[in-house]
Structures are given as C-alpha cells and as structure tokens.
Amino acid sequence: ATATEVKKPVVIGYYLLEKDQINSYADGKTEFPVSAITPEKARMLTHINYSFLNISEEGQCALEEGTDPQMARKVFDELQGLKKHNADLRILFSIGGWSYTNDDSATVGRYRTAAASSNARQKLAQSCIAFMRDYGFDGIDIDWEYPRAEDSANFVALLKEIRRQLKQEKRDGKPAWQLTIAAAGGAFNMARTYQYLPQIAAQLDYINLMTYDLNGPWEQQTNHNAHLYGNTGEHLFENPLRALPFKPALSKKVLEQRFPSPFALTVDAAVQQYLRAGVPAAKLVLGLPFYGRAFFQVAPDKQGLYQTHATPAGDVYVGDPGLLTGCDACTARKDPRIATYADIKKLLASPLGYKSYFGADTKVPWIYNADKKIFISYDNEESFAYKVTYLKKYGLAGAMFWHLGQDDEQGSLLRSLYMHLNPETSLQGGVQYISK
Ligand SMILES: C#CCO[C@@H]1[C@@H](C)[C@H](OC(=O)NCCNC(=N)NC(=O)NC)[C@@H](C)C(=O)O[C@H](CC)[C@@](C)(O)[C@@H]2OC(C)(C)O[C@H]([C@@H]2C)[C@H](C)C[C@@]1(C)O
C-alpha cells in the first residue's frame, strides 16, 4: 500500500441472533438469517460482530446455555462464508451485551469474577481463544455494560491477558487477531472506568462507542436517542466526570475546562470526553443506532420535544404491546418502545399521521404524531451524513452500528453510511466490486 493511502474507515455491524433463533435456524423462518447479509452488504462492512456469547458458570466463553451447538456452527460457517464476497471482512464474536452484563443481570457476577483473579482471567482468555479458533473467528469483542469502578483494574488486567494470549497464537497469512470492546456512550456509564481509559485503549484495536440510548423512557422528558449536538431547550446534567478522584488532583480550572458542567448528554460530548481522556482518535469508532425509541402520551408543544410522557421504563415492558400504532413488528416483539429503521420507514409511509422533523442544531430527525401523541427519536441517512462528517473531522476510525437486522430491506442505512465514509466509491456509482 502506498504511504499516502489513507486507511479505509471501519464499518462494524453487530449481527444479533438470539438462542431460539439459532435453535430453529433450519426452519427457514429466521427473521434475519446470515443470507440477509447480501454480497453487496458484505462488501460495505469491515467487521461483523456476532452477538452474543456469554460467560458460562465455569467462567468460560460459551454459547448461551441451551443453544444447539450444531446449529450455531451452521450459523458461524455461514458468517465465515461471507468472506468470499469480501476478503478483508473480519468476523468477531461479542461476549456479553446488556442483558447478560447489566448491574441487575443474573450473569453479571460471572464477568466480575472472571476478571477478578489471574487464574480466572487466564481461564476465560484461553476458552475464548479456543472458541475463536474452533469456529474460525477473527477476534473478540467484549460488550460488558458496564464494569464498575471497583472492577476497572481487573477489567484492564483481563484485556491484557487476552491480548497476551492472542499474541502467542500464530496467524500466518491471515489478518491479525483483533480485540475490541463496546464502551459507554454517555458520561454517567463512562465515569465508572474513565480513569483507566488509556490503559484499556492500549490493549485494543478499536473502542466501539455506544453513542446511543442517550435518552429513553427512563428520563422525565422526551429527548433524542443519539443527537450529535445539544439544544438550548434540553435538560442539562451536572458532569459526573468532574467529581472523579483524579490522582494527582486536577485544579479547579482544569476540571472546568475539561468537564464543562452542566452539560448536554450528546454524541459530541462523549467523543470529546474520550479524546480528553487520552484515547487515540484512531481507535475510536462512532456508534450509530439503526433503531429508534418511542415515547407515549407526549404533549404537542415543540412537536413533542422535551415534553413529559407516560412510557413504561422497566427493562421488561409491561403494558399494551400495540401502543406504537401501525408498528405490527413492534407488537410482535412485545415492546412498542423500540422501532427498527425498517419499522419507522413504514410508519412514515402510512396514513397514520406520523410527521418527521429535523433538528437544525441537534442534526437528528424525530417523529411526532399529534393525533396519537407519540414521539419517536431515531436516525436516518441525513443524520448519518452529519455524523460521518463529524467522525472524519476528529480522525476517528469509522462507524459501528446496532444492529444489522434493523435496516430496511434494501439496506439503505448501511449503504448511506458506506457511501458517506467512502465518497470516492460512490463517485464510481455504487459499491465497488472488491474482487480479491
Ligand atoms: C446489547 C444489547 C441490546 O440487547 C437487547 C435489549 C437489551 C434491548 O436493548 C437494546 O436494543 N439496546 C440498544 C443499545 N445497545 C446496547 N445497549 N448494546 C450494544 O449496542 N452493544 C453493542 C432492549 C431495548 C430490550 O428490548 O430489552 C427487553 C426489555 C425491554 C429485553 C431485555 O426483554 C430483551 O427483549 C428482547 C427484545 C426479546 O431481546 C432480548 C431481551 C430479553 C435480548 C437478549 C436483548 C436485546 C438483544 O434485545
């Protein structure tokens, strides 16, 4: 490669296939089988992260209990098969995810324990690398949401152990093994490990920022899922990073400069906080949501923005699954609070009164249905254009997104993301057929 050749931006797509979908994979009824990742899509991706593995009771990398290993192998072989369309494509598996690792999860203890001693770390790392080799993966992504402050040093030690063992694994002729994590996209979750970020980053190829879920039914007012910039009308927060026990202590002046407070919880705020922590921009990957979040009983002022709402906030949804009028898929999934980009496009095309707006300052779209008093915050090709311009401005490695199965049939979001990241390709009219 010529010295001047700029590294291709990464496009990291999470591929979710839950246990029951794996077990019934051969029945042809899978919602989003690997075959839905068309050759064209495979050529627009640099990484696919299979979600999720868990840590077993024995402290090892494993399929979720009750997963049929033969069917899992079929799925993984199909994922590896995508490389025939794109020789540079890397397929990693992701361990964890919200359900297995949030503070109230039944299995979060396994993560804390696995990181808490050198024996446990060595055993987990060894099992993950064996799993990776056995199924032909190209690396490991850890999606622990989130290590607590008291877990942070152990978390660094775990990453070091995995990296140490990966270095021992010969990988002649194929792309080097990679180790990545999914990391907090908001200052509150970021605060837990903030002071360890340089040490965490040193072990990693990429840090996938979950710069979404910035607002949801847990907030008093409606606001955006993943707005790039703030708005003077939105709720501001005291900056939790300012209160961290920095050693040596930072002067009041430095604290005020580094951690503006109060501040708006935005994508830009998160990226700047990672950069100020000393994380190399070239390891940062900007997370994009392929889903939107719906709020109910929302007043019409400001087209539903920054209004009170009545949306059940619990992890398991209780209430009418049909609240998001017109979203049959949401009703089938029994949760009207999360709509895929595909669902949202259908709602906007329907005669049900969903109107879309775009924030001149926040650079994200939203929907308000005055008749049904429904507010939906989401992302689209327009907000992605602004986010790609932003990530290029700060020299980030590229984009990640949650998740592949939420795009529309044609894969419009992925294509717009790819084209904005690779404008030279789009000049040649469509995805370059990378034949290798
Ligand atoms: C990492 C993650 C996101 O987890 C999703 C769950 C946790 C889903 O979370 C998200 O979609 N989060 C979007 C942001 N992504 C992440 N937090 N993490 C991430 O992107 N990592 C790369 C939430 C909104 C959800 O639907 O949770 C419901 C209760 C509301 C829950 C927990 O019952 C659940 O319901 C379904 C939809 C049936 O899915 C399962 C899970 C049991 C699976 C296991 C969780 C999953 C994949 O839907």
Short mmCIF file of N, CA, C and O and ligand atoms in Angstrom, two decimals, residues 14 16 18 51-52 94 96-100 141 143 145-146 182 210 212-213 291 293 314-317 333 335 337-338 400-403 406, ligand 1:
data_model
loop_
_atom_site.label_atom_id
_atom_site.label_comp_id
_atom_site.label_asym_id
_atom_site.label_seq_id
_atom_site.Cartn_x
_atom_site.Cartn_y
_atom_site.Cartn_z
N TYR A 14 -23.09 -5.02 14.15
CA TYR A 14 -23.43 -6.12 15.08
C TYR A 14 -24.51 -6.97 14.42
O TYR A 14 -25.47 -6.44 13.84
N LEU A 16 -27.18 -9.77 15.40
CA LEU A 16 -27.83 -10.39 16.55
C LEU A 16 -28.62 -11.62 16.11
O LEU A 16 -29.40 -11.55 15.16
N GLU A 18 -30.57 -14.51 18.42
CA GLU A 18 -30.80 -15.00 19.78
C GLU A 18 -30.94 -16.50 19.81
O GLU A 18 -31.19 -17.13 18.77
N SER A 51 -23.42 -11.37 17.91
CA SER A 51 -23.89 -11.14 19.29
C SER A 51 -24.92 -12.20 19.66
O SER A 51 -25.89 -12.38 18.93
N PHE A 52 -24.87 -12.76 20.90
CA PHE A 52 -23.77 -12.62 21.86
C PHE A 52 -23.39 -13.98 22.41
O PHE A 52 -24.28 -14.85 22.53
N SER A 94 -18.99 -11.29 19.93
CA SER A 94 -19.09 -10.35 21.03
C SER A 94 -19.58 -11.10 22.26
O SER A 94 -20.54 -11.86 22.20
N GLY A 96 -21.24 -10.87 25.93
CA GLY A 96 -21.97 -10.02 26.87
C GLY A 96 -23.21 -9.40 26.27
O GLY A 96 -24.15 -10.09 25.93
N GLY A 97 -23.20 -8.10 26.20
CA GLY A 97 -24.42 -7.37 25.82
C GLY A 97 -25.21 -7.01 27.06
O GLY A 97 -25.02 -7.58 28.14
N TRP A 98 -26.13 -6.08 26.91
CA TRP A 98 -26.85 -5.54 28.07
C TRP A 98 -27.46 -6.62 28.94
O TRP A 98 -27.24 -6.68 30.14
N SER A 99 -28.21 -7.53 28.32
CA SER A 99 -28.98 -8.49 29.12
C SER A 99 -28.11 -9.36 30.01
O SER A 99 -28.49 -9.69 31.12
N TYR A 100 -26.92 -9.74 29.53
CA TYR A 100 -26.07 -10.65 30.31
C TYR A 100 -25.17 -9.90 31.27
O TYR A 100 -24.59 -10.51 32.16
N ASP A 141 -14.78 -9.37 20.74
CA ASP A 141 -15.32 -8.07 21.19
C ASP A 141 -15.94 -8.31 22.56
O ASP A 141 -16.65 -9.29 22.77
N ASP A 143 -18.48 -6.84 25.34
CA ASP A 143 -19.56 -5.86 25.49
C ASP A 143 -20.13 -5.96 26.90
O ASP A 143 -21.25 -6.42 27.12
N GLU A 145 -21.61 -4.21 29.93
CA GLU A 145 -22.32 -2.94 30.16
C GLU A 145 -22.78 -2.83 31.61
O GLU A 145 -23.92 -3.13 31.93
N TYR A 146 -21.88 -2.41 32.57
CA TYR A 146 -20.52 -1.93 32.37
C TYR A 146 -19.66 -2.34 33.55
O TYR A 146 -20.20 -2.49 34.65
N ALA A 182 -17.15 -2.80 23.33
CA ALA A 182 -18.23 -1.82 23.19
C ALA A 182 -18.18 -1.02 24.48
O ALA A 182 -18.13 -1.59 25.57
N MET A 210 -20.85 3.31 22.28
CA MET A 210 -22.30 3.14 22.18
C MET A 210 -22.97 4.49 22.34
O MET A 210 -23.69 4.77 23.31
N TYR A 212 -25.50 6.05 21.76
CA TYR A 212 -26.95 6.00 21.58
C TYR A 212 -27.55 5.69 22.95
O TYR A 212 -26.80 5.62 23.94
N ASP A 213 -28.84 5.56 23.03
CA ASP A 213 -29.50 5.40 24.35
C ASP A 213 -29.21 6.59 25.26
O ASP A 213 -29.19 6.44 26.48
N TYR A 291 -31.98 1.82 15.20
CA TYR A 291 -33.29 1.72 15.84
C TYR A 291 -33.66 3.09 16.41
O TYR A 291 -32.80 3.96 16.59
N ARG A 293 -36.43 5.20 19.39
CA ARG A 293 -37.09 4.99 20.67
C ARG A 293 -38.38 5.80 20.69
O ARG A 293 -38.39 7.00 20.35
N GLY A 314 -39.48 0.15 32.64
CA GLY A 314 -38.79 -1.06 33.12
C GLY A 314 -38.09 -1.82 32.01
O GLY A 314 -38.42 -1.66 30.84
N ASP A 315 -37.10 -2.67 32.45
CA ASP A 315 -36.37 -3.41 31.44
C ASP A 315 -37.33 -4.32 30.67
O ASP A 315 -37.34 -4.36 29.46
N VAL A 316 -38.18 -5.05 31.43
CA VAL A 316 -39.18 -5.85 30.72
C VAL A 316 -40.42 -4.98 30.56
O VAL A 316 -40.89 -4.37 31.51
N TYR A 317 -40.90 -4.88 29.34
CA TYR A 317 -42.01 -3.98 29.05
C TYR A 317 -43.30 -4.52 29.64
O TYR A 317 -43.64 -5.69 29.42
N ARG A 333 -42.92 -8.13 18.67
CA ARG A 333 -41.75 -8.23 19.57
C ARG A 333 -42.14 -7.90 21.00
O ARG A 333 -41.33 -7.93 21.92
N ASP A 335 -42.74 -5.10 22.37
CA ASP A 335 -42.21 -3.89 23.01
C ASP A 335 -42.37 -2.72 22.03
O ASP A 335 -41.65 -2.63 21.04
N ARG A 337 -41.61 0.25 22.44
CA ARG A 337 -40.71 1.39 22.71
C ARG A 337 -39.51 1.42 21.78
O ARG A 337 -38.80 2.41 21.70
N ILE A 338 -39.24 0.27 21.12
CA ILE A 338 -38.10 0.23 20.21
C ILE A 338 -38.63 -0.05 18.81
O ILE A 338 -39.34 -1.04 18.62
N MET A 400 -19.60 2.18 13.88
CA MET A 400 -20.18 0.91 14.33
C MET A 400 -21.68 1.12 14.36
O MET A 400 -22.15 2.26 14.43
N PHE A 401 -22.45 0.03 14.27
CA PHE A 401 -23.89 0.23 14.42
C PHE A 401 -24.57 -0.97 15.05
O PHE A 401 -24.12 -2.12 14.88
N TRP A 402 -25.63 -0.69 15.78
CA TRP A 402 -26.52 -1.68 16.39
C TRP A 402 -27.88 -1.55 15.73
O TRP A 402 -28.51 -0.48 15.88
N HIS A 403 -28.41 -2.53 14.95
CA HIS A 403 -27.68 -3.70 14.51
C HIS A 403 -28.16 -4.04 13.09
O HIS A 403 -29.15 -3.47 12.61
N GLN A 406 -31.86 -4.39 11.74
CA GLN A 406 -32.84 -3.31 11.92
C GLN A 406 -32.91 -2.37 10.72
O GLN A 406 -33.76 -1.48 10.69
C1 LIG B 1 -26.56 -5.38 23.85
C2 LIG B 1 -27.69 -5.21 23.59
C3 LIG B 1 -29.08 -5.00 23.31
O1 LIG B 1 -29.85 -6.04 23.95
C4 LIG B 1 -31.20 -6.05 23.52
C5 LIG B 1 -32.12 -5.48 24.57
C6 LIG B 1 -31.48 -5.36 25.94
C7 LIG B 1 -32.64 -4.12 24.11
O2 LIG B 1 -31.52 -3.22 24.19
C8 LIG B 1 -31.23 -2.53 23.05
O3 LIG B 1 -31.77 -2.71 21.99
N1 LIG B 1 -30.27 -1.62 23.28
C9 LIG B 1 -29.80 -0.77 22.21
C10 LIG B 1 -28.45 -0.27 22.59
N2 LIG B 1 -27.46 -1.33 22.51
C11 LIG B 1 -26.82 -1.77 23.61
N3 LIG B 1 -27.20 -1.49 24.75
N4 LIG B 1 -25.66 -2.51 23.41
C12 LIG B 1 -25.00 -2.54 22.21
O4 LIG B 1 -25.36 -1.92 21.25
N5 LIG B 1 -23.87 -3.32 22.18
C13 LIG B 1 -23.06 -3.40 21.02
C14 LIG B 1 -33.74 -3.58 24.98
C15 LIG B 1 -34.24 -2.24 24.46
C16 LIG B 1 -34.88 -4.57 25.06
O5 LIG B 1 -35.60 -4.77 24.13
O6 LIG B 1 -34.86 -5.23 26.26
C17 LIG B 1 -36.01 -6.07 26.54
C18 LIG B 1 -36.86 -5.44 27.63
C19 LIG B 1 -37.36 -4.10 27.20
C20 LIG B 1 -35.46 -7.46 26.94
C21 LIG B 1 -34.38 -7.31 27.99
O7 LIG B 1 -36.51 -8.24 27.49
C22 LIG B 1 -34.95 -8.08 25.66
O8 LIG B 1 -36.11 -8.41 24.90
C23 LIG B 1 -35.84 -8.92 23.60
C24 LIG B 1 -36.12 -7.79 22.61
C25 LIG B 1 -36.73 -10.14 23.41
O9 LIG B 1 -34.46 -9.26 23.39
C26 LIG B 1 -33.77 -9.87 24.42
C27 LIG B 1 -34.04 -9.30 25.80
C28 LIG B 1 -34.63 -10.41 26.64
C29 LIG B 1 -32.22 -9.74 24.10
C30 LIG B 1 -31.44 -10.79 24.86
C31 LIG B 1 -31.65 -8.37 24.38
C32 LIG B 1 -31.62 -7.47 23.13
C33 LIG B 1 -30.58 -8.00 22.10
O10 LIG B 1 -32.88 -7.38 22.55
#
